[in-house]
Amino acid sequence: EWCGTCYSCTHSWPQMCRSIGLYGGYRHPLHGGLAPLVSVSRRSAFVVPEGLGVVEAALTEPMAVAVHAARRAPNLLGADVMVLGAGPIGLGILQAAIAAGARRTIVTEISEARRRAAVHVGASVVVDPSTGDPRAAVGDLTSHGVDVVFETTANDTALGQGLRSLRPRGTLVSVAGWGELARVDMGLSMAKEIDIRFAMTYEPAVDYPATLDMLATGAFDTDVLISDHISLDRLIEDGLEELLHHAGRHVKILVDPS
């Protein structure tokens, strides 16, 4: 939810509203979706395209983050793209970049299950950064570096690898929710005149309809993105506890509230 009157809202950027509230409890006591019934405002509701199932439509919110990140990047048609992290958002960005015409894609991810998922949805190259050097993989594809890097990890090491993997005047799009100050190699960034941009969630009026259309046309592989289905009464044991201790085994766990 957003105020509608601040600078960001009047420029149609409600995701940057100074009074923003997200369903699930961010800033305002807005209840989340882990319940049989949820009340939302009319402006937060969108029509699901005919033929798109409710299970697949449940991915609209996280995939809208990916679509918005892709829109924040320069033109991706024919671009070489690196995605740092293959969690739900990273895998979504990978597929959004491919849909936007990216030529070659490199993904870095420490989880074996998520690396397999990245390969399944179309990554050209997948690297385990804990055992391999992402820059070597970039060098095998292009001698000058990739055009765009999407950072989804909130990890200093990954961020540094991304900056070093960019070509001169390449673009880094930061999508991760950083909980602490990041270490940025400003000397390298200046020497290469790197353009650093940020993507804050999504613009609902733009990104939600686009994401719903992409889900309806199969641009996102929902079978890969939903790694497990659980009932609401198993939320703690098979959902929250499972992600707390074994996050690398999963992408998204879908909770059936019925």
Coordinates of C-alpha atoms in Angstrom, one line a residue:
E1 CA 0.0 0.0 0.0
W2 CA 1.1 3.6 -0.7
C3 CA 0.1 7.1 0.2
G4 CA -0.6 8.4 -3.3
T5 CA 0.6 12.0 -2.5
C6 CA 4.4 12.0 -2.0
Y7 CA 6.9 12.7 -4.8
S8 CA 7.4 9.0 -5.7
C9 CA 3.7 8.3 -5.8
T10 CA 2.9 11.3 -8.0
H11 CA 5.5 10.1 -10.4
S12 CA 3.9 6.6 -10.5
W13 CA 6.7 5.0 -8.5
P14 CA 4.7 3.7 -5.5
Q15 CA 7.4 1.2 -4.6
M16 CA 9.5 4.1 -3.3
C17 CA 6.7 5.7 -1.3
R18 CA 8.0 7.0 2.0
S19 CA 4.9 5.4 3.7
I20 CA 4.9 2.2 1.8
G21 CA 3.4 -0.9 3.4
L22 CA 3.7 -4.4 2.1
Y23 CA 1.2 -7.3 2.7
G24 CA 3.1 -9.5 5.2
G25 CA 3.9 -6.7 7.8
Y26 CA 6.5 -4.3 6.3
R27 CA 6.1 -1.0 8.0
H28 CA 2.3 -1.3 8.4
P29 CA 0.4 -4.1 10.1
L30 CA -0.8 -5.6 6.8
H31 CA -1.6 -9.3 7.1
G32 CA 0.2 -11.7 4.7
G33 CA -1.3 -14.6 2.7
L34 CA -0.6 -17.4 5.1
A35 CA -4.3 -17.7 5.9
P36 CA -7.5 -19.1 4.3
L37 CA -8.8 -15.6 3.6
V38 CA -7.0 -12.3 3.1
S39 CA -8.4 -8.8 2.7
V40 CA -6.6 -6.5 0.2
S41 CA -7.3 -3.1 -1.3
R42 CA -8.9 -3.0 -4.8
R43 CA -5.8 -1.3 -6.3
S44 CA -3.7 -4.3 -5.1
A45 CA -5.8 -6.8 -6.9
F46 CA -5.2 -7.8 -10.6
V47 CA -7.1 -9.9 -13.0
V48 CA -5.6 -13.3 -13.7
P49 CA -5.5 -14.0 -17.4
E50 CA -7.8 -16.8 -18.7
G51 CA -6.0 -20.1 -18.7
L52 CA -3.5 -19.2 -16.0
G53 CA -4.0 -21.4 -12.9
V54 CA -4.0 -20.1 -9.4
V55 CA -0.9 -22.1 -8.5
E56 CA 1.1 -20.4 -11.3
A57 CA -0.5 -17.0 -10.6
A58 CA 0.8 -17.3 -7.0
L59 CA 4.3 -16.6 -8.5
T60 CA 3.3 -13.1 -9.8
E61 CA 4.7 -11.2 -6.9
P62 CA 8.3 -12.5 -6.9
M63 CA 8.4 -12.7 -10.7
A64 CA 7.3 -9.0 -10.8
V65 CA 10.5 -8.2 -8.9
A66 CA 12.4 -10.0 -11.7
V67 CA 10.5 -8.2 -14.5
H68 CA 11.1 -4.9 -12.9
A69 CA 14.8 -5.6 -12.5
A70 CA 15.0 -6.5 -16.2
R71 CA 13.2 -3.2 -17.1
R72 CA 15.7 -1.3 -15.0
A73 CA 18.6 -2.6 -17.1
P74 CA 19.6 -1.3 -20.5
N75 CA 18.2 -3.0 -23.6
L76 CA 18.9 -6.7 -23.1
L77 CA 18.4 -7.7 -26.8
G78 CA 21.6 -9.4 -27.8
A79 CA 23.2 -8.7 -24.5
D80 CA 25.6 -10.9 -22.5
V81 CA 24.1 -11.1 -19.0
M82 CA 25.4 -12.4 -15.6
V83 CA 23.1 -13.2 -12.7
L84 CA 24.6 -13.5 -9.3
G85 CA 22.5 -15.9 -7.3
A86 CA 20.0 -18.4 -8.5
G87 CA 17.3 -18.1 -5.8
P88 CA 13.7 -17.3 -6.8
I89 CA 14.5 -13.8 -7.9
G90 CA 17.8 -14.8 -9.7
L91 CA 16.0 -17.5 -11.6
G92 CA 13.2 -15.1 -12.4
I93 CA 15.6 -12.5 -13.7
L94 CA 17.4 -15.1 -15.8
Q95 CA 14.2 -16.0 -17.5
A96 CA 13.1 -12.4 -17.8
A97 CA 16.4 -11.6 -19.5
I98 CA 16.1 -14.5 -21.9
A99 CA 12.6 -13.4 -22.7
A100 CA 13.9 -9.9 -23.4
G101 CA 16.4 -11.2 -25.9
A102 CA 19.6 -11.8 -23.9
R103 CA 22.1 -13.6 -26.1
R104 CA 24.2 -15.5 -23.5
T105 CA 23.7 -15.8 -19.8
I106 CA 26.0 -16.8 -16.9
V107 CA 24.7 -17.7 -13.5
T108 CA 26.7 -18.0 -10.3
E109 CA 25.2 -20.1 -7.4
I110 CA 26.6 -22.2 -4.6
S111 CA 23.6 -24.5 -4.2
E112 CA 23.7 -27.5 -6.4
A113 CA 19.9 -27.8 -6.6
R114 CA 19.6 -24.2 -7.7
R115 CA 22.4 -24.5 -10.3
R116 CA 20.5 -27.4 -11.8
A117 CA 17.4 -25.2 -11.9
A118 CA 19.4 -22.5 -13.7
V119 CA 20.5 -24.9 -16.3
H120 CA 16.9 -26.2 -16.7
V121 CA 15.5 -22.7 -17.4
G122 CA 18.2 -21.9 -20.0
A123 CA 21.4 -20.5 -18.5
S124 CA 24.3 -20.7 -21.0
V125 CA 26.9 -21.2 -18.3
V126 CA 26.4 -22.0 -14.5
V127 CA 29.3 -21.5 -12.1
D128 CA 29.8 -22.5 -8.5
P129 CA 31.6 -19.4 -7.2
S130 CA 32.9 -21.4 -4.1
T131 CA 35.0 -23.7 -6.4
G132 CA 35.3 -21.8 -9.7
D133 CA 36.1 -18.3 -10.9
P134 CA 33.2 -16.6 -12.5
R135 CA 35.6 -14.3 -14.4
A136 CA 37.1 -17.3 -16.1
A137 CA 33.6 -18.3 -17.3
V138 CA 33.1 -14.8 -18.6
G139 CA 36.5 -14.9 -20.4
D140 CA 35.4 -18.1 -22.1
L141 CA 32.4 -16.3 -23.6
T142 CA 33.8 -12.8 -24.2
S143 CA 37.2 -11.2 -23.9
H144 CA 35.8 -7.8 -22.9
G145 CA 33.2 -8.8 -20.2
V146 CA 29.4 -9.0 -19.9
D147 CA 27.1 -6.2 -20.7
V148 CA 24.8 -6.4 -17.6
V149 CA 25.2 -8.0 -14.2
F150 CA 22.2 -8.5 -11.9
E151 CA 23.2 -8.8 -8.2
T152 CA 20.7 -10.8 -6.1
T153 CA 22.8 -12.1 -3.2
A154 CA 23.6 -9.1 -0.9
N155 CA 27.1 -10.6 -0.7
D156 CA 30.3 -8.5 -1.0
T157 CA 32.3 -11.3 -2.7
A158 CA 29.6 -11.8 -5.3
L159 CA 29.3 -8.1 -5.8
G160 CA 33.0 -7.8 -6.5
Q161 CA 33.0 -10.7 -8.9
G162 CA 30.1 -9.0 -10.8
L163 CA 31.9 -5.7 -11.1
R164 CA 35.1 -7.4 -12.3
S165 CA 33.1 -9.4 -14.9
L166 CA 31.5 -6.3 -16.5
R167 CA 32.8 -4.8 -19.7
P168 CA 33.8 -1.1 -19.8
R169 CA 30.6 1.0 -19.4
G170 CA 28.7 -2.1 -18.4
T171 CA 25.7 -1.9 -16.1
L172 CA 25.2 -3.5 -12.7
V173 CA 21.6 -3.8 -11.4
S174 CA 21.4 -4.3 -7.6
V175 CA 18.2 -6.2 -6.7
A176 CA 19.2 -7.7 -3.4
G177 CA 17.9 -6.4 -0.1
W178 CA 21.1 -5.5 1.6
G179 CA 20.9 -5.5 5.4
E180 CA 24.3 -3.9 5.9
L181 CA 26.7 -1.5 4.1
A182 CA 28.2 -3.0 0.9
R183 CA 31.9 -2.9 0.0
V184 CA 32.1 -1.5 -3.5
D185 CA 35.4 -1.2 -5.4
M186 CA 34.9 2.4 -6.4
G187 CA 38.3 2.6 -8.2
L188 CA 37.5 -0.3 -10.5
S189 CA 33.9 1.0 -11.0
M190 CA 35.3 4.5 -12.0
A191 CA 38.1 3.1 -14.2
K192 CA 35.5 1.1 -16.2
E193 CA 32.8 3.8 -15.9
I194 CA 30.4 1.2 -14.6
D195 CA 26.7 2.3 -14.4
I196 CA 25.3 1.0 -11.1
R197 CA 21.5 1.0 -10.8
F198 CA 19.0 -0.3 -8.3
A199 CA 15.7 -2.1 -8.6
M200 CA 13.2 -1.7 -5.7
T201 CA 10.5 -4.4 -5.9
Y202 CA 8.2 -3.4 -8.7
E203 CA 5.8 -0.8 -10.2
P204 CA 2.5 -2.7 -9.6
A205 CA 0.6 -1.0 -12.5
V206 CA 3.3 -1.9 -15.0
D207 CA 5.1 -5.0 -13.7
Y208 CA 2.1 -7.0 -12.5
P209 CA 0.2 -7.1 -15.8
A210 CA 3.4 -7.8 -17.7
T211 CA 4.3 -10.6 -15.3
L212 CA 0.9 -12.2 -15.5
D213 CA 1.1 -12.2 -19.3
M214 CA 4.5 -13.8 -19.1
L215 CA 3.3 -16.5 -16.7
A216 CA 0.3 -17.1 -19.0
T217 CA 2.5 -17.6 -22.0
G218 CA 5.0 -19.8 -20.3
A219 CA 7.9 -17.4 -20.2
F220 CA 8.5 -18.5 -16.6
D221 CA 9.0 -22.2 -15.8
T222 CA 6.7 -22.5 -12.8
D223 CA 7.5 -26.2 -12.3
V224 CA 11.1 -25.2 -11.6
L225 CA 10.3 -22.2 -9.5
I226 CA 7.9 -24.1 -7.2
S227 CA 10.1 -26.7 -5.6
D228 CA 7.4 -28.0 -3.2
H229 CA 3.7 -27.8 -2.3
I230 CA 2.6 -27.9 1.4
S231 CA -0.7 -27.4 3.3
L232 CA -1.2 -24.5 5.6
D233 CA -1.2 -26.8 8.7
R234 CA 2.4 -27.9 7.7
L235 CA 3.7 -24.3 7.4
I236 CA 6.1 -24.4 10.3
E237 CA 7.6 -27.8 10.0
D238 CA 7.7 -28.2 6.2
G239 CA 7.9 -24.5 5.3
L240 CA 9.6 -22.1 7.6
E241 CA 11.8 -24.6 9.4
E242 CA 12.7 -26.3 6.1
L243 CA 13.8 -23.0 4.6
L244 CA 15.7 -22.0 7.7
H245 CA 17.8 -25.2 7.7
H246 CA 17.7 -26.3 4.0
A247 CA 17.1 -23.2 1.9
G248 CA 19.6 -24.4 -0.8
R249 CA 17.3 -27.4 -1.6
H250 CA 14.4 -25.2 -2.6
V251 CA 13.4 -22.3 -4.8
K252 CA 9.8 -21.5 -3.7
I253 CA 7.6 -23.5 -1.4
L254 CA 3.9 -23.0 -2.3
V255 CA 1.5 -23.0 0.7
D256 CA -2.1 -24.1 -0.1
P257 CA -4.3 -22.1 2.4
S258 CA -7.5 -24.0 1.7

